[in-house]
Amino acid sequence: MTSRPDAIDPDEIPKIIFAARDPADVLAMVADTEPTWVFLLGGNAGEVLGASKLLSDRGFKVFVHVDMLHGITSDGEGIRLLANLGHPAGVITTHPSAVIAAKKVGLLAIERIFLLDSSSVDSGLRNVARTQPDAVEVLPGVLPDQITTVVDAISVPLIAGGLITRIDQVTAALKAGALGVSTSSGLLLAHAQGLA
C-alpha cells in the first residue's frame, strides 16, 4: 500500500476513460496503448486483483468498482485486501462507507451519483458533502443539464459515465463541465489519444 495522494489532479483526468466489466476485455483493449486511466467494473476477485496489479505495474491508474466485485466486500477489510493485492489507484462506489474506507487505506475514491430524479441527485450530493470523495462520477452521462447542476454543486472533479457511446455525447458531457467520461465503447477508446 502506498501513501495516499491528497487529491485527483483535474489535469490528469483523461477525456475518455476505458471501463470494462470483464478484466480480460481491459487487458485486450489497452495492450497497445500508453498508460492511462482504467475503470474495472466487475468480475471475480482473482481476475480483478490480477488485472489491477498488472495494469498498475504497467503505469495505468486503475480504479476498481468495489460494489460490483465478486468475492471481496466493499467494507474496510475488503478494501484493504484490494489495496494490498491489486494495487489500484482507487475505488469507485455508490456507498459512502466505502469512500471513507478507501481513503483510510490510502486509496483515491470516486463516488457515483445516479441522475434518476431530483431526490437521487439531492441524496448523492449530500453523501458527497459528507464523505468528500476525490471525484464524482454521474450516471447516466448523457444528461448535460444535470451534469452542469452537479458540477456547480461540488468542489471535486466530475466524470460522466453510462450510456456514452458516441463522440457527440463525449463532447456534450465535456462542455457541460465533466472533465472526462467513462465508457466501454471500443470505438471511443480509439478516439481517446486524440482527445487527451
mmCIF file of C-alpha atoms in Angstrom:
data_model
loop_
_atom_site.group_PDB
_atom_site.id
_atom_site.type_symbol
_atom_site.label_atom_id
_atom_site.label_comp_id
_atom_site.label_asym_id
_atom_site.label_seq_id
_atom_site.Cartn_x
_atom_site.Cartn_y
_atom_site.Cartn_z
ATOM 1 C CA MET A 1 0.000 0.000 0.000
ATOM 2 C CA THR A 2 1.327 3.437 -0.945
ATOM 3 C CA SER A 3 0.738 6.733 0.761
ATOM 4 C CA ARG A 4 -2.497 8.350 -0.311
ATOM 5 C CA PRO A 5 -2.338 11.227 -2.780
ATOM 6 C CA ASP A 6 -4.020 14.374 -1.497
ATOM 7 C CA ALA A 7 -6.452 14.516 -4.405
ATOM 8 C CA ILE A 8 -7.036 13.750 -8.042
ATOM 9 C CA ASP A 9 -5.310 16.314 -10.232
ATOM 10 C CA PRO A 10 -8.023 17.538 -12.630
ATOM 11 C CA ASP A 11 -5.401 17.957 -15.356
ATOM 12 C CA GLU A 12 -4.599 14.226 -15.177
ATOM 13 C CA ILE A 13 -8.135 13.040 -15.917
ATOM 14 C CA PRO A 14 -8.302 11.634 -19.454
ATOM 15 C CA LYS A 15 -11.129 12.859 -21.666
ATOM 16 C CA ILE A 16 -12.080 9.201 -22.285
ATOM 17 C CA ILE A 17 -11.589 6.508 -19.650
ATOM 18 C CA PHE A 18 -11.982 2.877 -20.676
ATOM 19 C CA ALA A 19 -14.386 0.980 -18.426
ATOM 20 C CA ALA A 20 -14.953 -2.768 -18.599
ATOM 21 C CA ARG A 21 -16.999 -5.334 -16.721
ATOM 22 C CA ASP A 22 -14.600 -8.116 -17.703
ATOM 23 C CA PRO A 23 -10.945 -7.700 -16.726
ATOM 24 C CA ALA A 24 -9.918 -9.715 -19.805
ATOM 25 C CA ASP A 25 -11.552 -7.067 -22.013
ATOM 26 C CA VAL A 26 -9.484 -4.353 -20.372
ATOM 27 C CA LEU A 27 -6.246 -6.245 -20.829
ATOM 28 C CA ALA A 28 -7.024 -6.813 -24.510
ATOM 29 C CA MET A 29 -8.137 -3.225 -25.205
ATOM 30 C CA VAL A 30 -5.198 -1.499 -23.542
ATOM 31 C CA ALA A 31 -2.479 -3.907 -24.631
ATOM 32 C CA ASP A 32 -1.002 -1.457 -27.135
ATOM 33 C CA THR A 33 -1.903 1.864 -25.520
ATOM 34 C CA GLU A 34 0.069 4.278 -23.415
ATOM 35 C CA PRO A 35 -0.746 4.048 -19.703
ATOM 36 C CA THR A 36 -3.876 5.988 -18.834
ATOM 37 C CA TRP A 37 -6.866 5.543 -16.538
ATOM 38 C CA VAL A 38 -8.902 2.315 -16.481
ATOM 39 C CA PHE A 39 -12.117 1.520 -14.625
ATOM 40 C CA LEU A 40 -12.605 -2.166 -13.726
ATOM 41 C CA LEU A 41 -16.355 -2.530 -13.226
ATOM 42 C CA GLY A 42 -16.711 -6.128 -12.224
ATOM 43 C CA GLY A 43 -15.526 -9.681 -12.292
ATOM 44 C CA ASN A 44 -14.369 -12.155 -9.730
ATOM 45 C CA ALA A 45 -11.831 -11.098 -7.162
ATOM 46 C CA GLY A 46 -8.941 -13.150 -8.555
ATOM 47 C CA GLU A 47 -9.319 -11.778 -12.087
ATOM 48 C CA VAL A 48 -9.808 -8.198 -10.938
ATOM 49 C CA LEU A 49 -6.898 -8.294 -8.491
ATOM 50 C CA GLY A 50 -4.623 -9.787 -11.161
ATOM 51 C CA ALA A 51 -5.668 -7.292 -13.833
ATOM 52 C CA SER A 52 -5.414 -4.370 -11.417
ATOM 53 C CA LYS A 53 -1.900 -5.313 -10.330
ATOM 54 C CA LEU A 54 -0.722 -5.959 -13.897
ATOM 55 C CA LEU A 55 -2.125 -2.668 -15.175
ATOM 56 C CA SER A 56 -0.851 -0.725 -12.165
ATOM 57 C CA ASP A 57 2.621 -2.205 -12.637
ATOM 58 C CA ARG A 58 2.492 -1.010 -16.274
ATOM 59 C CA GLY A 59 1.731 2.544 -15.151
ATOM 60 C CA PHE A 60 -2.050 2.628 -15.587
ATOM 61 C CA LYS A 61 -4.181 4.407 -12.983
ATOM 62 C CA VAL A 62 -6.703 1.706 -12.078
ATOM 63 C CA PHE A 63 -9.991 2.277 -10.277
ATOM 64 C CA VAL A 64 -11.976 -0.784 -9.156
ATOM 65 C CA HIS A 65 -15.749 -0.597 -8.728
ATOM 66 C CA VAL A 66 -15.868 -2.335 -5.363
ATOM 67 C CA ASP A 67 -19.667 -2.640 -5.298
ATOM 68 C CA MET A 68 -19.530 -4.993 -8.303
ATOM 69 C CA LEU A 69 -16.513 -7.055 -7.263
ATOM 70 C CA HIS A 70 -17.384 -10.715 -6.661
ATOM 71 C CA GLY A 71 -15.589 -12.358 -3.749
ATOM 72 C CA ILE A 72 -14.459 -9.254 -1.865
ATOM 73 C CA THR A 73 -16.840 -6.998 0.013
ATOM 74 C CA SER A 74 -16.723 -3.213 -0.064
ATOM 75 C CA ASP A 75 -16.212 -2.954 3.692
ATOM 76 C CA GLY A 76 -12.963 -1.791 5.279
ATOM 77 C CA GLU A 77 -11.312 -5.215 5.292
ATOM 78 C CA GLY A 78 -12.271 -5.957 1.697
ATOM 79 C CA ILE A 79 -10.928 -2.616 0.511
ATOM 80 C CA ARG A 80 -7.713 -3.131 2.482
ATOM 81 C CA LEU A 81 -7.276 -6.520 0.780
ATOM 82 C CA LEU A 82 -7.896 -4.931 -2.626
ATOM 83 C CA ALA A 83 -5.311 -2.237 -1.907
ATOM 84 C CA ASN A 84 -2.683 -4.724 -0.734
ATOM 85 C CA LEU A 85 -3.116 -7.281 -3.521
ATOM 86 C CA GLY A 86 -4.386 -5.309 -6.520
ATOM 87 C CA HIS A 87 -2.514 -2.021 -6.027
ATOM 88 C CA PRO A 88 -5.216 0.111 -7.678
ATOM 89 C CA ALA A 89 -5.065 3.892 -7.503
ATOM 90 C CA GLY A 90 -8.566 3.907 -6.121
ATOM 91 C CA VAL A 91 -12.113 2.659 -5.952
ATOM 92 C CA ILE A 92 -15.451 3.539 -7.476
ATOM 93 C CA THR A 93 -18.502 3.121 -5.267
ATOM 94 C CA THR A 94 -22.026 4.283 -4.554
ATOM 95 C CA HIS A 95 -21.579 3.639 -0.837
ATOM 96 C CA PRO A 96 -20.373 6.461 1.427
ATOM 97 C CA SER A 97 -18.859 3.932 3.857
ATOM 98 C CA ALA A 98 -16.671 2.527 1.052
ATOM 99 C CA VAL A 99 -15.443 6.044 0.198
ATOM 100 C CA ILE A 100 -14.375 6.524 3.798
ATOM 101 C CA ALA A 101 -12.786 3.054 3.997
ATOM 102 C CA ALA A 102 -10.844 3.607 0.765
ATOM 103 C CA LYS A 103 -9.434 6.895 1.972
ATOM 104 C CA LYS A 104 -8.370 5.267 5.264
ATOM 105 C CA VAL A 105 -6.236 2.675 3.435
ATOM 106 C CA GLY A 106 -4.620 5.195 1.098
ATOM 107 C CA LEU A 107 -6.776 4.815 -1.995
ATOM 108 C CA LEU A 108 -8.463 7.524 -4.026
ATOM 109 C CA ALA A 109 -12.262 7.363 -4.048
ATOM 110 C CA ILE A 110 -14.721 8.144 -6.830
ATOM 111 C CA GLU A 111 -18.304 8.295 -5.591
ATOM 112 C CA ARG A 112 -21.065 7.510 -8.093
ATOM 113 C CA ILE A 113 -24.283 9.510 -8.203
ATOM 114 C CA PHE A 114 -27.276 8.348 -10.218
ATOM 115 C CA LEU A 115 -29.203 11.029 -12.090
ATOM 116 C CA LEU A 116 -32.547 9.248 -11.797
ATOM 117 C CA ASP A 117 -34.620 12.057 -10.297
ATOM 118 C CA SER A 118 -34.171 15.124 -8.101
ATOM 119 C CA SER A 119 -34.316 13.011 -4.945
ATOM 120 C CA SER A 120 -31.443 10.747 -6.036
ATOM 121 C CA VAL A 121 -29.357 13.757 -7.092
ATOM 122 C CA ASP A 122 -30.007 15.513 -3.754
ATOM 123 C CA SER A 123 -29.160 12.361 -1.811
ATOM 124 C CA GLY A 124 -25.979 11.862 -3.824
ATOM 125 C CA LEU A 125 -24.886 15.452 -3.261
ATOM 126 C CA ARG A 126 -25.476 15.131 0.497
ATOM 127 C CA ASN A 127 -23.318 11.987 0.541
ATOM 128 C CA VAL A 128 -20.570 13.738 -1.423
ATOM 129 C CA ALA A 129 -20.610 16.678 1.008
ATOM 130 C CA ARG A 130 -20.284 14.250 3.911
ATOM 131 C CA THR A 131 -17.650 11.857 2.543
ATOM 132 C CA GLN A 132 -15.531 14.259 0.471
ATOM 133 C CA PRO A 133 -14.543 11.812 -2.300
ATOM 134 C CA ASP A 134 -11.708 12.686 -4.657
ATOM 135 C CA ALA A 135 -14.062 12.789 -7.661
ATOM 136 C CA VAL A 136 -17.693 12.167 -8.538
ATOM 137 C CA GLU A 137 -18.986 10.044 -11.403
ATOM 138 C CA VAL A 138 -22.541 10.705 -12.575
ATOM 139 C CA LEU A 139 -24.680 8.148 -14.406
ATOM 140 C CA PRO A 140 -26.101 8.324 -16.960
ATOM 141 C CA GLY A 141 -23.582 10.643 -18.529
ATOM 142 C CA VAL A 142 -25.854 11.682 -21.383
ATOM 143 C CA LEU A 143 -27.698 14.394 -19.410
ATOM 144 C CA PRO A 144 -25.677 17.596 -19.940
ATOM 145 C CA ASP A 145 -28.053 19.835 -17.935
ATOM 146 C CA GLN A 146 -27.805 17.540 -14.920
ATOM 147 C CA ILE A 147 -24.020 17.307 -15.286
ATOM 148 C CA THR A 148 -23.833 21.097 -15.066
ATOM 149 C CA THR A 149 -26.089 21.086 -11.986
ATOM 150 C CA VAL A 150 -23.836 18.600 -10.187
ATOM 151 C CA VAL A 151 -20.600 20.355 -11.280
ATOM 152 C CA ASP A 152 -21.959 23.597 -9.802
ATOM 153 C CA ALA A 153 -22.735 21.847 -6.503
ATOM 154 C CA ILE A 154 -19.420 20.050 -5.878
ATOM 155 C CA SER A 155 -15.809 21.066 -5.377
ATOM 156 C CA VAL A 156 -14.156 17.949 -6.830
ATOM 157 C CA PRO A 157 -13.728 16.772 -10.441
ATOM 158 C CA LEU A 158 -16.702 15.207 -12.198
ATOM 159 C CA ILE A 159 -16.621 12.249 -14.587
ATOM 160 C CA ALA A 160 -19.659 11.296 -16.680
ATOM 161 C CA GLY A 161 -20.413 7.628 -17.330
ATOM 162 C CA GLY A 162 -23.141 5.356 -18.549
ATOM 163 C CA LEU A 163 -24.781 5.204 -21.974
ATOM 164 C CA ILE A 164 -21.976 7.180 -23.645
ATOM 165 C CA THR A 165 -21.308 5.513 -26.990
ATOM 166 C CA ARG A 166 -20.788 8.388 -29.448
ATOM 167 C CA ILE A 167 -18.250 11.187 -29.751
ATOM 168 C CA ASP A 168 -21.016 13.856 -29.732
ATOM 169 C CA GLN A 169 -22.076 12.538 -26.303
ATOM 170 C CA VAL A 170 -18.489 12.856 -25.078
ATOM 171 C CA THR A 171 -18.338 16.419 -26.381
ATOM 172 C CA ALA A 172 -21.670 17.332 -24.745
ATOM 173 C CA ALA A 173 -20.585 15.919 -21.365
ATOM 174 C CA LEU A 174 -17.261 17.785 -21.507
ATOM 175 C CA LYS A 175 -18.972 21.051 -22.485
ATOM 176 C CA ALA A 176 -21.358 20.579 -19.546
ATOM 177 C CA GLY A 177 -18.414 20.507 -17.140
ATOM 178 C CA ALA A 178 -17.308 16.878 -16.921
ATOM 179 C CA LEU A 179 -13.532 16.559 -17.017
ATOM 180 C CA GLY A 180 -13.725 13.084 -18.531
ATOM 181 C CA VAL A 181 -16.132 10.331 -19.485
ATOM 182 C CA SER A 182 -16.007 6.632 -18.753
ATOM 183 C CA THR A 183 -17.169 4.252 -21.463
ATOM 184 C CA SER A 184 -16.896 0.648 -22.544
ATOM 185 C CA SER A 185 -17.095 1.634 -26.219
ATOM 186 C CA GLY A 186 -14.033 0.391 -28.085
ATOM 187 C CA LEU A 187 -14.694 2.968 -30.813
ATOM 188 C CA LEU A 188 -14.493 5.803 -28.327
ATOM 189 C CA LEU A 189 -11.350 4.334 -26.817
ATOM 190 C CA ALA A 190 -9.789 4.602 -30.279
ATOM 191 C CA HIS A 191 -10.533 8.355 -30.205
ATOM 192 C CA ALA A 192 -9.014 8.763 -26.745
ATOM 193 C CA GLN A 193 -5.465 9.505 -27.858
ATOM 194 C CA GLY A 194 -6.646 12.454 -29.971
ATOM 195 C CA LEU A 195 -8.732 13.955 -27.155
ATOM 196 C CA ALA A 196 -6.202 13.661 -24.335
#
